[in-house]
GROMACS .gro file of C-alpha atoms in nm:
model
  184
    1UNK     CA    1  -1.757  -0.359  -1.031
    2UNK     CA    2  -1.656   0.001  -1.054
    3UNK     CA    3  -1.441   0.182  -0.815
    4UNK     CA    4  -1.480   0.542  -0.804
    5UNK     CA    5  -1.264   0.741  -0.529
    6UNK     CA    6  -1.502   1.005  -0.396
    7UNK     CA    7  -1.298   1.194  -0.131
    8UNK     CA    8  -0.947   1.123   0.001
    9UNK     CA    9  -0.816   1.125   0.330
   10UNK     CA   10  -0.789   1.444   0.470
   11UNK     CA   11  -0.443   1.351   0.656
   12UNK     CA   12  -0.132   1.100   0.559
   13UNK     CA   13  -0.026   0.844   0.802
   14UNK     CA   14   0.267   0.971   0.853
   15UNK     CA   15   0.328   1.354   0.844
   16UNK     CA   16   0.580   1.555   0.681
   17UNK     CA   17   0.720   1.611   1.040
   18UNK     CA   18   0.761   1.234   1.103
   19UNK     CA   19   0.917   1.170   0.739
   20UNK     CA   20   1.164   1.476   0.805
   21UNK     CA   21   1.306   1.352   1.125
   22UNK     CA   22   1.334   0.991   0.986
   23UNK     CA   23   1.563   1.110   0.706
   24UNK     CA   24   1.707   1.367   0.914
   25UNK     CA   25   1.653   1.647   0.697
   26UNK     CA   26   1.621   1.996   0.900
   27UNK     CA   27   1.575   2.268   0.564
   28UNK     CA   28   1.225   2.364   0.428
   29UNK     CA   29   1.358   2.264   0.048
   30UNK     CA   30   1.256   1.913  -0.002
   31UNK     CA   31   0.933   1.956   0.176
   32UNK     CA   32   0.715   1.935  -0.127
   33UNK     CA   33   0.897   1.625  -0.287
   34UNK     CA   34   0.894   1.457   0.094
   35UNK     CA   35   0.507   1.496   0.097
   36UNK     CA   36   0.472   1.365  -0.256
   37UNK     CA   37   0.706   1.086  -0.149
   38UNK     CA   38   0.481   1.004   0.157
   39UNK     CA   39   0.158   1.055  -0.069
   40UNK     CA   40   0.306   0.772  -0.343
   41UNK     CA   41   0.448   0.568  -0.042
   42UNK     CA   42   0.117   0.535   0.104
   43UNK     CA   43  -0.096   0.462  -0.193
   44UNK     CA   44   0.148   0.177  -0.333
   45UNK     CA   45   0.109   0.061   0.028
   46UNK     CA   46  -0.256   0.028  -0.027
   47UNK     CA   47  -0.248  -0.146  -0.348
   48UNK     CA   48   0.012  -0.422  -0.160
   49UNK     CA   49  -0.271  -0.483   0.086
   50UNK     CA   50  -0.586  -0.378  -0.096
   51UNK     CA   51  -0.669  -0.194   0.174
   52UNK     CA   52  -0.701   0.166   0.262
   53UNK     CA   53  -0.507   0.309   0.496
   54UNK     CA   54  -0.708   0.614   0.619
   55UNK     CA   55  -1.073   0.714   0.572
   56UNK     CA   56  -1.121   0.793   0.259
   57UNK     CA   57  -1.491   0.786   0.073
   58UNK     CA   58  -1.546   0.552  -0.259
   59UNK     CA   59  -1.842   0.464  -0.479
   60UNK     CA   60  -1.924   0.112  -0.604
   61UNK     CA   61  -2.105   0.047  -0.881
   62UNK     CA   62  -2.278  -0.263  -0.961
   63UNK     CA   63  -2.448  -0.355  -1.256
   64UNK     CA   64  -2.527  -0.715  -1.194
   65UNK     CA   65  -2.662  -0.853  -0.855
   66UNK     CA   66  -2.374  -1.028  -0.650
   67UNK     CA   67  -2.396  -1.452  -0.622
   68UNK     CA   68  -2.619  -1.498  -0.373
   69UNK     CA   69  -2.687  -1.183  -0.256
   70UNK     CA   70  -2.320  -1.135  -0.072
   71UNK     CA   71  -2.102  -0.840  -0.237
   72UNK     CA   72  -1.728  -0.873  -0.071
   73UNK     CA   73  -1.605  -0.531  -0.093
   74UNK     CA   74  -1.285  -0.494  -0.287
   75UNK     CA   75  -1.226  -0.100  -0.074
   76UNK     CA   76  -1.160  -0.217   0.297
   77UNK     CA   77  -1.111  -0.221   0.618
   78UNK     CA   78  -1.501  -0.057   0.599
   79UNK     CA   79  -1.631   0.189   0.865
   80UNK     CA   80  -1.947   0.259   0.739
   81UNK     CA   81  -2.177   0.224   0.410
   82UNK     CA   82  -2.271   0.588   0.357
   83UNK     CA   83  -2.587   0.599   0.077
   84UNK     CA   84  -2.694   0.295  -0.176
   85UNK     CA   85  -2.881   0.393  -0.446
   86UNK     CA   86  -3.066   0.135  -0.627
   87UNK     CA   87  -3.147   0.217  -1.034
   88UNK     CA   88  -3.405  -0.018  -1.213
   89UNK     CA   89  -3.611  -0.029  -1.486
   90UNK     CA   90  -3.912   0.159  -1.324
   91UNK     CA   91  -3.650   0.448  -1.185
   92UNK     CA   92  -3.427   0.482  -0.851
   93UNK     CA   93  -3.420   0.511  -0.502
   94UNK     CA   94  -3.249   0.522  -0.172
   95UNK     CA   95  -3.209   0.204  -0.020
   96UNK     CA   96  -3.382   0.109   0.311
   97UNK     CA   97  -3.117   0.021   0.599
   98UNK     CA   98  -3.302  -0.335   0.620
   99UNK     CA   99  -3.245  -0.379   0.200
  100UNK     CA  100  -2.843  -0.359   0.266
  101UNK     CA  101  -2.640  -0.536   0.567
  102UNK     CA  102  -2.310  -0.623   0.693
  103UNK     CA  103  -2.229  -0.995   0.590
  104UNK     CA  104  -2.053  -1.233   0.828
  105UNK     CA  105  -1.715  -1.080   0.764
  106UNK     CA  106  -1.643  -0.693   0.805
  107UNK     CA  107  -1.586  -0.652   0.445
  108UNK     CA  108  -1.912  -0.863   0.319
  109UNK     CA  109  -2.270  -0.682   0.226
  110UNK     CA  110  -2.573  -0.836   0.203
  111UNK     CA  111  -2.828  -0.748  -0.067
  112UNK     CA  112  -3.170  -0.799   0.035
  113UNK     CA  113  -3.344  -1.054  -0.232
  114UNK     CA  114  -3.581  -0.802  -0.386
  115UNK     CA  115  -3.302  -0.604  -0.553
  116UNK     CA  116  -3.255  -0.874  -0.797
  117UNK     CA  117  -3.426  -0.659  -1.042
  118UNK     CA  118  -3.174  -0.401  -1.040
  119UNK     CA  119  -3.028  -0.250  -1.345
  120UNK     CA  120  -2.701  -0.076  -1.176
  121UNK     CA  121  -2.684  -0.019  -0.779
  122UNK     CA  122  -2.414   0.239  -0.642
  123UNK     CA  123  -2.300   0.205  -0.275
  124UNK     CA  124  -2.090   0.519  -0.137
  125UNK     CA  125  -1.909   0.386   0.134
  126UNK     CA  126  -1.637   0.476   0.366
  127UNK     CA  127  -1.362   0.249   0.454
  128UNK     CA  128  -1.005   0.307   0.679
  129UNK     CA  129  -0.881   0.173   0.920
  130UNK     CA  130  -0.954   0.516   1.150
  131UNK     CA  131  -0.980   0.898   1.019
  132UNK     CA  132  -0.658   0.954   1.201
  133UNK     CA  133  -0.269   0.867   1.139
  134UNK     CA  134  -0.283   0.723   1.530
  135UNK     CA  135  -0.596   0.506   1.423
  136UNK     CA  136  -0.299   0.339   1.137
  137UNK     CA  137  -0.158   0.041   1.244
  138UNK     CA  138   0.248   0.167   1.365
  139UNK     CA  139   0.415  -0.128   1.135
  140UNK     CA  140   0.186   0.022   0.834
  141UNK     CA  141   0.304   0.365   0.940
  142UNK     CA  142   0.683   0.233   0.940
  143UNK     CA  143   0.660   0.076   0.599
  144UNK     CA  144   0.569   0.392   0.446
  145UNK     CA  145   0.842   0.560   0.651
  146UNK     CA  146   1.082   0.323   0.469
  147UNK     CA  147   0.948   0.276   0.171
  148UNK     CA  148   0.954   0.728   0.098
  149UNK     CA  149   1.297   0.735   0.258
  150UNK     CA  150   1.394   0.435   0.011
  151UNK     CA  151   1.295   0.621  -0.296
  152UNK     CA  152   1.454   1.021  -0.098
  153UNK     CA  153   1.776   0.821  -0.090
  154UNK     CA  154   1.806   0.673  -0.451
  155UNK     CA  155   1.629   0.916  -0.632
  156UNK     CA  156   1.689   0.822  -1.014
  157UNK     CA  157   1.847   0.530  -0.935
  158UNK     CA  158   1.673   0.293  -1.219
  159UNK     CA  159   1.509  -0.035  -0.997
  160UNK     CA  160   1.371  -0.269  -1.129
  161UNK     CA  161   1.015  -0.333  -0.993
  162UNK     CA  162   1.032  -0.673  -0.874
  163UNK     CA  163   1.416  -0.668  -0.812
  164UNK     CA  164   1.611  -0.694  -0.550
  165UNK     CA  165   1.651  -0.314  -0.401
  166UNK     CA  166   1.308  -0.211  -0.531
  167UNK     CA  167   1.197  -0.253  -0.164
  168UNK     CA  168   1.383  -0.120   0.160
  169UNK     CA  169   1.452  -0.414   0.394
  170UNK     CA  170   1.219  -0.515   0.610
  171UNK     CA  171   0.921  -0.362   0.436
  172UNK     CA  172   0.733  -0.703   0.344
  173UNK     CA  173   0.785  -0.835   0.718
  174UNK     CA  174   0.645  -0.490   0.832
  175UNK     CA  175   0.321  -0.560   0.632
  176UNK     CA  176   0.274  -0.928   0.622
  177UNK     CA  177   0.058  -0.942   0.906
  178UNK     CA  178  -0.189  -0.736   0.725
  179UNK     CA  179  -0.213  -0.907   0.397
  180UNK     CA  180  -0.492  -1.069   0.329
  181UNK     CA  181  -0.502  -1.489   0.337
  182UNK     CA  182  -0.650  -1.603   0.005
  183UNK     CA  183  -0.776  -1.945  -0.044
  184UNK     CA  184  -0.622  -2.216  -0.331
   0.00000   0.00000   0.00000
């Protein structure tokens, strides 16, 4: 399945503002490389939960039908499936509310038998856990807060990824609760 970001969120978790008085910092110069820290902070958050943070709009595109009709979505928490457009042999369309559902889990679709015919089917969807920084879980908004002061602090200090010092203390307790539980 293809993931295709089609709009970002419009705000960051955690402002410039919030980041600034964190780290203390009271002059205008570092604003831009703050921000970019916050930006980075925030999407390596996302890929340790494989979730999105804030609402932010993505396209999936299938080409073969899901097993048994259930598509778990892979961009979550979900707050609403925008368009699906279905593309067959004999053309495309817009797909009819009752041809697309919510599974029994949040993150779970349910393709309606009769698009088994389908030759590629793209869902736009929006997923977030709000369109606001309040709407952000606070331990999700302090993890970023560490994790962009962490890299302010030791800029150019070579880390190893996985090593000890790659992430600020307390960081993988802040976010535990919020990874996801995967079956053996």
């Amino acid at each position: 399945m293809q993931r295709i970001l089609l709009e970002g969120p419009e705000v960051e978790p955690v402002s410039l503002a919030e980041a600034k008085a964190h780290l203390r910092v009271e002059h205008e110069a570092e604003d831009e490389l703050i921000s970019a820290y916050l930006v980075a902070a925030r999407v390596a958050l996302e890929g340790d939960l494989r979730k999105v943070l804030i609402a932010q709009g993505w396209r999936l595109v299938l080409t073969e039908h899901p097993h048994g009709g259930r598509l778990r979505l892979p961009i979550r928490p979900l707050l609403s499936v925008d368009r699906a457009r279905l593309m067959t042999a004999s053309g495309e369309r817009l797909l009819e509310e009752d041809e697309i559902s919510l599974g029994g889990a949040a993150d779970e679709l349910r393709l309606d038998a009769r698009l088994w015919g389908m030759i590629r089917l793209q869902i736009d969807v929006t997923a977030g856990f709000g369109e606001t920084a309040a709407e952000v879980p606070a331990p999700l908004r302090q993890a970023i807060l560490l994790r962009a002061a962490h890299w302010y602090e030791h800029r150019g200090a070579a880390l190893e990824a996985d090593g000890p010092g790659a992430l600020p203390a307390g960081y993988e307790r802040l976010i535990a609760p919020f990874r996801e539980l995967v079956a053996a």
